[in-house]
């Protein structure tokens, strides 16, 4: 009987494997994974050159392996099962994200000190040649604010110290906006999404409230905002990696106030300029990438926001995606806000004239700042 059961187990295993393989071959293929918010691998081109390509990341078999992995039958369900199984045995790290009691976080384990040094030097150069007040805001990620909840056996950089070190390296011509204490003291409130790597609009508001004073303005008080939940079904980038929905969905909020109005939003895509009358893009509320509700996709090279603010007062914001839900708060203090994404341009002078602006703000999340190779382009500003 024991021998029979062994053979039955083997047969069941190969039958199951065969069913999955057959499903992988026969089931319709998708180009995009809505759950993981990414495009899936296409079937590799079959050619002699591809098959004998020596580049391990570009050769035929590597691409074929990625294709099979991306299109394996019931792949999404299997990832979810694996994540939940890992949690049952106490393994909380999956696909680079860590599952804490109430949220995902993504520990930052290292960074390229040469990249950071070049970025710091480039910002110092910008302050030297622009003659404008330059402000720098580095926002800690959730892994920095909730570091005490991360078990000691997971490596995680001390972001408070790391940000302080970067601020210390900046010249006296640069004004640093240290918002770590504000976020840390508010860590029991809804300042980061549970399922995404961004801060919430509330987290952004708290830091706006603290930073704008140092930039020369009085903030709009919290109780003067009308806060509308625009979606309660947001599952972001971290969820896409682990596909565990145990934290519940996040909420996308819109903050509006009776004050300065936005009159025009112009987005330069590279080949054309698109014009809108709102900073908010409702079409994203029905998509996976709901964070792009704020000022559209973060990767556009230049976004210009014009308001009916009474004075001609302009600010240039050099930024990553954390600025998307922060910049709407700035509209109450400036007639024009220009957002530039250095990842999408060759040099700053090719898209804006810094002489036209009264202030410059460099706004990045810490993880984005230490990895971004593009800030060094500011060294080219003349």
Short mmCIF file of C-alpha atoms in Angstrom, two decimals:
data_model
loop_
_atom_site.label_atom_id
_atom_site.label_comp_id
_atom_site.label_asym_id
_atom_site.label_seq_id
_atom_site.Cartn_x
_atom_site.Cartn_y
_atom_site.Cartn_z
CA UNK A 1 0.00 0.00 0.00
CA UNK A 2 2.86 2.40 0.84
CA UNK A 3 4.39 1.71 -2.56
CA UNK A 4 1.07 2.34 -4.31
CA UNK A 5 0.61 5.67 -2.48
CA UNK A 6 4.10 6.76 -3.52
CA UNK A 7 3.29 6.11 -7.18
CA UNK A 8 -0.09 7.85 -6.81
CA UNK A 9 1.65 10.92 -5.34
CA UNK A 10 4.11 11.00 -8.22
CA UNK A 11 1.32 10.67 -10.78
CA UNK A 12 -0.74 13.41 -9.11
CA UNK A 13 2.30 15.70 -9.01
CA UNK A 14 3.06 15.29 -12.70
CA UNK A 15 -0.62 15.56 -13.66
CA UNK A 16 -0.89 18.83 -11.71
CA UNK A 17 2.30 20.12 -13.27
CA UNK A 18 1.02 19.10 -16.68
CA UNK A 19 -2.28 20.92 -16.16
CA UNK A 20 -0.45 24.12 -15.18
CA UNK A 21 1.92 23.83 -18.13
CA UNK A 22 -0.96 23.19 -20.52
CA UNK A 23 -2.84 26.15 -19.08
CA UNK A 24 0.27 28.31 -19.48
CA UNK A 25 0.45 27.39 -23.17
CA UNK A 26 -3.25 27.50 -24.07
CA UNK A 27 -4.77 30.25 -21.93
CA UNK A 28 -5.02 33.77 -23.44
CA UNK A 29 -2.02 35.97 -22.69
CA UNK A 30 -2.25 39.47 -21.25
CA UNK A 31 0.19 42.26 -22.05
CA UNK A 32 -0.33 44.02 -18.72
CA UNK A 33 -0.81 42.72 -15.17
CA UNK A 34 -3.39 44.93 -13.46
CA UNK A 35 -2.63 43.42 -10.04
CA UNK A 36 1.13 43.95 -10.35
CA UNK A 37 0.80 47.21 -12.31
CA UNK A 38 3.43 46.30 -14.90
CA UNK A 39 3.81 45.06 -18.45
CA UNK A 40 4.49 41.35 -18.77
CA UNK A 41 7.36 39.78 -20.69
CA UNK A 42 6.70 39.19 -24.39
CA UNK A 43 7.59 35.95 -26.11
CA UNK A 44 11.23 36.31 -27.22
CA UNK A 45 12.20 36.53 -30.86
CA UNK A 46 13.49 33.21 -32.18
CA UNK A 47 16.71 33.66 -34.10
CA UNK A 48 20.23 32.27 -34.16
CA UNK A 49 21.57 35.58 -32.80
CA UNK A 50 19.13 35.55 -29.88
CA UNK A 51 19.71 31.92 -28.97
CA UNK A 52 23.50 32.29 -28.90
CA UNK A 53 23.56 35.74 -27.29
CA UNK A 54 26.16 35.69 -24.50
CA UNK A 55 24.53 38.46 -22.48
CA UNK A 56 23.01 36.55 -19.55
CA UNK A 57 20.23 39.14 -19.09
CA UNK A 58 19.41 39.41 -22.78
CA UNK A 59 19.79 35.91 -24.14
CA UNK A 60 16.90 33.83 -25.49
CA UNK A 61 16.61 31.36 -22.59
CA UNK A 62 16.61 34.15 -20.00
CA UNK A 63 13.81 35.94 -21.85
CA UNK A 64 11.90 32.67 -22.28
CA UNK A 65 12.22 31.96 -18.57
CA UNK A 66 10.82 35.41 -17.77
CA UNK A 67 8.00 34.91 -20.28
CA UNK A 68 6.96 31.56 -18.74
CA UNK A 69 7.19 33.02 -15.23
CA UNK A 70 5.01 36.02 -16.17
CA UNK A 71 2.36 33.96 -17.95
CA UNK A 72 2.29 30.84 -15.74
CA UNK A 73 -1.31 29.73 -15.19
CA UNK A 74 -2.89 31.16 -12.00
CA UNK A 75 0.33 33.06 -11.36
CA UNK A 76 -1.33 35.88 -9.39
CA UNK A 77 -3.19 33.45 -7.13
CA UNK A 78 -0.02 31.45 -6.53
CA UNK A 79 1.90 34.59 -5.49
CA UNK A 80 -0.86 35.41 -2.99
CA UNK A 81 -0.81 31.85 -1.61
CA UNK A 82 2.98 31.96 -1.29
CA UNK A 83 2.89 35.28 0.59
CA UNK A 84 0.26 34.02 3.04
CA UNK A 85 2.15 30.75 3.51
CA UNK A 86 5.35 32.67 4.26
CA UNK A 87 3.52 34.72 6.87
CA UNK A 88 2.23 31.60 8.61
CA UNK A 89 5.79 30.37 9.18
CA UNK A 90 7.00 33.81 10.28
CA UNK A 91 8.68 34.87 7.04
CA UNK A 92 7.60 38.46 6.43
CA UNK A 93 9.83 39.57 3.56
CA UNK A 94 8.56 38.89 0.06
CA UNK A 95 9.81 40.32 -3.22
CA UNK A 96 11.71 43.08 -1.41
CA UNK A 97 8.83 44.34 0.74
CA UNK A 98 8.33 43.63 4.44
CA UNK A 99 4.93 42.95 5.94
CA UNK A 100 4.51 44.64 9.32
CA UNK A 101 1.44 44.48 11.52
CA UNK A 102 -0.37 47.38 9.83
CA UNK A 103 1.47 48.12 6.57
CA UNK A 104 4.06 47.19 4.01
CA UNK A 105 7.47 48.84 4.15
CA UNK A 106 10.51 48.52 1.90
CA UNK A 107 13.76 48.55 3.89
CA UNK A 108 16.64 50.49 2.34
CA UNK A 109 19.81 48.50 2.82
CA UNK A 110 22.48 50.45 0.96
CA UNK A 111 23.18 53.31 -1.41
CA UNK A 112 25.89 54.53 -3.74
CA UNK A 113 27.82 57.21 -1.84
CA UNK A 114 29.30 58.49 -5.10
CA UNK A 115 25.80 59.10 -6.50
CA UNK A 116 24.77 60.98 -3.37
CA UNK A 117 27.95 63.07 -3.41
CA UNK A 118 27.39 64.06 -7.05
CA UNK A 119 23.78 65.03 -6.29
CA UNK A 120 24.82 67.12 -3.28
CA UNK A 121 27.54 68.87 -5.31
CA UNK A 122 25.07 69.57 -8.10
CA UNK A 123 22.54 71.12 -5.70
CA UNK A 124 25.30 73.26 -4.17
CA UNK A 125 26.27 74.33 -7.68
CA UNK A 126 22.65 75.24 -8.46
CA UNK A 127 22.51 77.43 -5.36
CA UNK A 128 25.77 79.13 -6.36
CA UNK A 129 24.86 79.99 -9.95
CA UNK A 130 21.11 80.62 -9.65
CA UNK A 131 21.25 83.41 -7.12
CA UNK A 132 17.83 82.18 -5.94
CA UNK A 133 16.78 80.80 -2.55
CA UNK A 134 17.17 77.00 -2.86
CA UNK A 135 15.31 74.69 -0.48
CA UNK A 136 15.81 70.94 -0.11
CA UNK A 137 13.25 68.55 1.39
CA UNK A 138 14.17 64.88 1.73
CA UNK A 139 11.17 62.86 2.87
CA UNK A 140 11.83 59.67 4.84
CA UNK A 141 10.02 56.62 3.52
CA UNK A 142 7.75 54.50 5.72
CA UNK A 143 10.71 52.21 6.46
CA UNK A 144 12.44 55.20 8.05
CA UNK A 145 9.50 56.33 10.19
CA UNK A 146 8.48 52.81 11.27
CA UNK A 147 12.03 51.50 11.66
CA UNK A 148 11.35 50.44 15.27
CA UNK A 149 8.79 47.91 14.02
CA UNK A 150 11.28 46.23 11.66
CA UNK A 151 12.97 43.20 13.27
CA UNK A 152 16.69 43.64 13.89
CA UNK A 153 17.62 40.78 11.56
CA UNK A 154 16.39 42.80 8.58
CA UNK A 155 18.92 45.39 7.46
CA UNK A 156 17.50 48.90 7.28
CA UNK A 157 19.35 52.22 7.01
CA UNK A 158 18.81 54.81 9.74
CA UNK A 159 17.13 57.39 7.50
CA UNK A 160 17.07 60.13 10.12
CA UNK A 161 20.86 60.04 10.45
CA UNK A 162 21.33 59.60 6.70
CA UNK A 163 19.16 62.64 5.89
CA UNK A 164 20.95 64.69 8.56
CA UNK A 165 24.31 63.73 6.98
CA UNK A 166 23.11 64.86 3.53
CA UNK A 167 21.78 68.13 4.93
CA UNK A 168 25.13 68.73 6.65
CA UNK A 169 26.88 68.29 3.28
CA UNK A 170 24.81 71.00 1.61
CA UNK A 171 26.23 74.51 1.42
CA UNK A 172 25.11 77.46 3.54
CA UNK A 173 23.31 78.81 0.46
CA UNK A 174 20.85 75.90 0.63
CA UNK A 175 18.01 75.93 3.17
CA UNK A 176 17.13 72.45 4.41
CA UNK A 177 13.56 71.55 5.34
CA UNK A 178 13.81 68.91 8.05
CA UNK A 179 10.39 67.30 8.24
CA UNK A 180 11.46 63.99 9.81
CA UNK A 181 10.38 65.07 13.34
CA UNK A 182 6.92 66.08 12.09
CA UNK A 183 6.33 62.72 10.41
CA UNK A 184 7.79 60.70 13.28
CA UNK A 185 5.63 62.45 15.87
CA UNK A 186 2.58 61.72 13.67
CA UNK A 187 3.47 58.09 12.97
CA UNK A 188 0.24 56.82 14.56
CA UNK A 189 -1.80 58.76 12.00
CA UNK A 190 -2.50 58.12 8.32
CA UNK A 191 0.69 59.65 6.87
CA UNK A 192 1.75 56.80 4.52
CA UNK A 193 -0.29 54.45 2.40
CA UNK A 194 -0.40 50.91 3.73
CA UNK A 195 -0.06 49.32 0.29
CA UNK A 196 2.05 51.86 -1.60
CA UNK A 197 5.45 53.54 -1.30
CA UNK A 198 4.13 57.13 -1.27
CA UNK A 199 3.03 59.34 1.59
CA UNK A 200 -0.63 60.28 1.84
CA UNK A 201 -2.01 63.75 1.24
CA UNK A 202 -2.29 64.10 5.02
CA UNK A 203 1.40 63.30 5.46
CA UNK A 204 2.20 65.81 2.71
CA UNK A 205 -0.01 68.43 4.38
CA UNK A 206 1.78 68.07 7.74
CA UNK A 207 5.13 68.68 6.05
CA UNK A 208 3.78 71.55 3.95
CA UNK A 209 2.50 73.15 7.16
CA UNK A 210 5.97 72.94 8.71
CA UNK A 211 8.05 73.73 5.61
CA UNK A 212 6.13 76.66 4.12
CA UNK A 213 6.88 78.81 7.17
CA UNK A 214 10.59 78.41 6.50
CA UNK A 215 9.93 79.36 2.87
CA UNK A 216 8.40 82.66 3.98
CA UNK A 217 4.64 82.03 4.08
CA UNK A 218 1.92 81.23 6.57
CA UNK A 219 0.27 77.87 5.90
CA UNK A 220 -3.41 77.34 5.26
CA UNK A 221 -4.67 75.76 8.47
CA UNK A 222 -5.95 72.19 8.36
CA UNK A 223 -9.52 73.08 9.34
CA UNK A 224 -9.78 75.41 6.33
CA UNK A 225 -9.57 72.48 3.93
CA UNK A 226 -12.48 70.49 2.61
CA UNK A 227 -11.24 66.88 2.50
CA UNK A 228 -13.02 64.52 0.10
CA UNK A 229 -12.30 60.79 -0.17
CA UNK A 230 -12.11 60.21 -3.93
CA UNK A 231 -11.43 56.45 -3.81
CA UNK A 232 -11.34 53.85 -1.06
CA UNK A 233 -9.97 51.07 -3.30
CA UNK A 234 -6.28 51.91 -3.72
CA UNK A 235 -3.82 49.00 -3.76
CA UNK A 236 -0.42 50.38 -4.74
CA UNK A 237 3.14 49.39 -5.56
CA UNK A 238 3.86 47.33 -2.44
CA UNK A 239 0.68 45.32 -2.86
CA UNK A 240 1.69 44.68 -6.46
CA UNK A 241 4.85 42.95 -5.24
CA UNK A 242 3.30 40.67 -2.62
CA UNK A 243 -0.42 40.55 -3.54
CA UNK A 244 -1.44 40.34 0.11
CA UNK A 245 -4.60 42.31 0.87
CA UNK A 246 -4.72 41.84 4.63
CA UNK A 247 -4.28 45.55 5.38
CA UNK A 248 -7.37 46.65 3.50
CA UNK A 249 -7.47 49.24 0.74
CA UNK A 250 -6.02 52.74 0.95
CA UNK A 251 -7.94 55.98 0.42
CA UNK A 252 -7.15 58.72 -2.07
CA UNK A 253 -8.13 62.12 -0.63
CA UNK A 254 -8.59 65.52 -2.26
CA UNK A 255 -7.85 68.68 -0.26
CA UNK A 256 -9.55 71.87 -1.44
CA UNK A 257 -9.91 75.30 0.11
CA UNK A 258 -11.59 78.63 -0.64
CA UNK A 259 -8.59 80.70 -1.60
CA UNK A 260 -6.29 80.87 -4.59
CA UNK A 261 -7.62 79.02 -7.66
CA UNK A 262 -5.72 77.03 -10.26
CA UNK A 263 -6.35 78.55 -13.69
CA UNK A 264 -4.29 76.26 -15.95
CA UNK A 265 -2.20 73.10 -15.82
CA UNK A 266 0.15 72.49 -18.76
CA UNK A 267 1.92 69.16 -19.14
CA UNK A 268 4.83 68.89 -21.54
CA UNK A 269 5.10 65.28 -22.65
CA UNK A 270 8.17 65.85 -24.80
CA UNK A 271 6.51 66.02 -28.20
CA UNK A 272 3.47 68.10 -27.25
CA UNK A 273 1.93 70.24 -24.53
CA UNK A 274 -1.40 69.21 -23.02
CA UNK A 275 -3.51 71.82 -21.21
CA UNK A 276 -6.04 71.20 -18.43
CA UNK A 277 -7.99 73.27 -15.91
CA UNK A 278 -7.45 70.98 -12.92
CA UNK A 279 -4.61 69.37 -10.96
CA UNK A 280 -6.68 66.23 -10.47
CA UNK A 281 -7.27 63.50 -13.04
CA UNK A 282 -10.40 61.51 -12.25
CA UNK A 283 -9.73 58.86 -14.88
CA UNK A 284 -7.02 57.34 -12.68
CA UNK A 285 -9.52 56.64 -9.90
CA UNK A 286 -10.80 53.66 -11.89
CA UNK A 287 -7.29 52.39 -12.69
CA UNK A 288 -4.66 50.56 -10.71
CA UNK A 289 -2.34 53.58 -10.57
CA UNK A 290 -4.67 55.73 -8.49
CA UNK A 291 -1.83 57.88 -7.12
CA UNK A 292 -1.60 59.49 -10.58
CA UNK A 293 -4.90 61.18 -9.72
CA UNK A 294 -2.57 63.86 -8.37
CA UNK A 295 -1.17 65.82 -11.33
CA UNK A 296 -1.13 62.88 -13.72
CA UNK A 297 1.87 60.60 -14.31
CA UNK A 298 4.97 61.63 -12.35
CA UNK A 299 7.32 60.90 -15.26
CA UNK A 300 6.33 63.81 -17.51
CA UNK A 301 9.31 66.16 -18.03
CA UNK A 302 7.62 69.45 -17.14
CA UNK A 303 4.33 70.39 -15.50
CA UNK A 304 3.31 74.07 -15.21
CA UNK A 305 0.60 75.14 -12.79
CA UNK A 306 -0.75 78.69 -12.99
CA UNK A 307 -3.01 80.28 -10.38
CA UNK A 308 -4.83 83.55 -9.74
CA UNK A 309 -2.49 84.40 -6.86
CA UNK A 310 -2.37 88.19 -6.60
CA UNK A 311 1.41 88.65 -7.02
CA UNK A 312 3.87 87.39 -9.63
CA UNK A 313 5.56 84.80 -7.45
CA UNK A 314 7.06 81.67 -9.01
CA UNK A 315 8.66 78.51 -7.70
CA UNK A 316 10.56 75.78 -9.55
CA UNK A 317 10.18 72.29 -8.05
CA UNK A 318 12.79 69.67 -8.97
CA UNK A 319 11.20 66.49 -7.80
CA UNK A 320 10.27 62.83 -7.78
CA UNK A 321 6.75 61.41 -7.43
CA UNK A 322 6.42 62.42 -3.76
CA UNK A 323 5.80 65.96 -5.02
CA UNK A 324 2.59 64.97 -6.80
CA UNK A 325 0.36 65.25 -3.72
CA UNK A 326 2.52 67.93 -2.03
CA UNK A 327 2.52 70.57 -4.76
CA UNK A 328 -1.27 71.21 -4.62
CA UNK A 329 -0.71 72.79 -1.21
CA UNK A 330 1.80 75.23 -2.72
CA UNK A 331 -0.83 76.67 -5.06
CA UNK A 332 -2.06 78.92 -2.24
CA UNK A 333 1.26 80.84 -2.23
CA UNK A 334 2.49 81.08 -5.83
CA UNK A 335 1.26 82.40 -9.18
CA UNK A 336 3.22 79.72 -11.03
CA UNK A 337 4.64 76.37 -9.97
CA UNK A 338 6.82 74.48 -12.43
CA UNK A 339 7.59 70.85 -11.70
CA UNK A 340 10.58 69.27 -13.44
CA UNK A 341 11.46 65.57 -13.39
CA UNK A 342 15.20 65.22 -14.00
CA UNK A 343 14.74 61.60 -15.08
CA UNK A 344 12.93 62.77 -18.21
CA UNK A 345 15.18 65.60 -19.42
CA UNK A 346 18.77 65.96 -20.58
CA UNK A 347 19.50 69.27 -18.86
CA UNK A 348 17.50 71.76 -16.82
CA UNK A 349 18.31 74.75 -19.04
CA UNK A 350 16.71 73.05 -22.03
CA UNK A 351 13.23 73.14 -20.46
CA UNK A 352 13.19 76.13 -18.05
CA UNK A 353 14.96 79.42 -17.42
CA UNK A 354 15.78 79.48 -13.71
CA UNK A 355 16.04 83.28 -13.81
CA UNK A 356 12.24 83.42 -14.15
CA UNK A 357 11.69 81.87 -10.71
CA UNK A 358 11.80 83.39 -7.25
CA UNK A 359 12.52 80.16 -5.37
CA UNK A 360 13.72 76.62 -6.12
CA UNK A 361 12.61 73.54 -4.18
CA UNK A 362 14.29 70.13 -4.50
CA UNK A 363 11.81 67.55 -3.16
CA UNK A 364 12.62 63.83 -3.12
CA UNK A 365 11.86 60.86 -0.94
CA UNK A 366 15.05 59.53 0.67
CA UNK A 367 15.02 56.24 -1.26
CA UNK A 368 14.59 58.05 -4.56
CA UNK A 369 17.28 60.62 -3.77
CA UNK A 370 20.05 58.13 -2.97
CA UNK A 371 19.32 56.09 -6.10
CA UNK A 372 18.74 58.89 -8.63
CA UNK A 373 21.61 59.32 -11.09
CA UNK A 374 19.97 62.34 -12.73
CA UNK A 375 20.32 65.10 -10.17
CA UNK A 376 23.97 65.43 -11.17
CA UNK A 377 22.65 67.12 -14.35
CA UNK A 378 22.12 70.23 -12.23
CA UNK A 379 25.89 70.63 -12.42
CA UNK A 380 25.32 71.77 -16.04
CA UNK A 381 23.26 74.81 -15.00
CA UNK A 382 25.00 78.07 -15.97
#
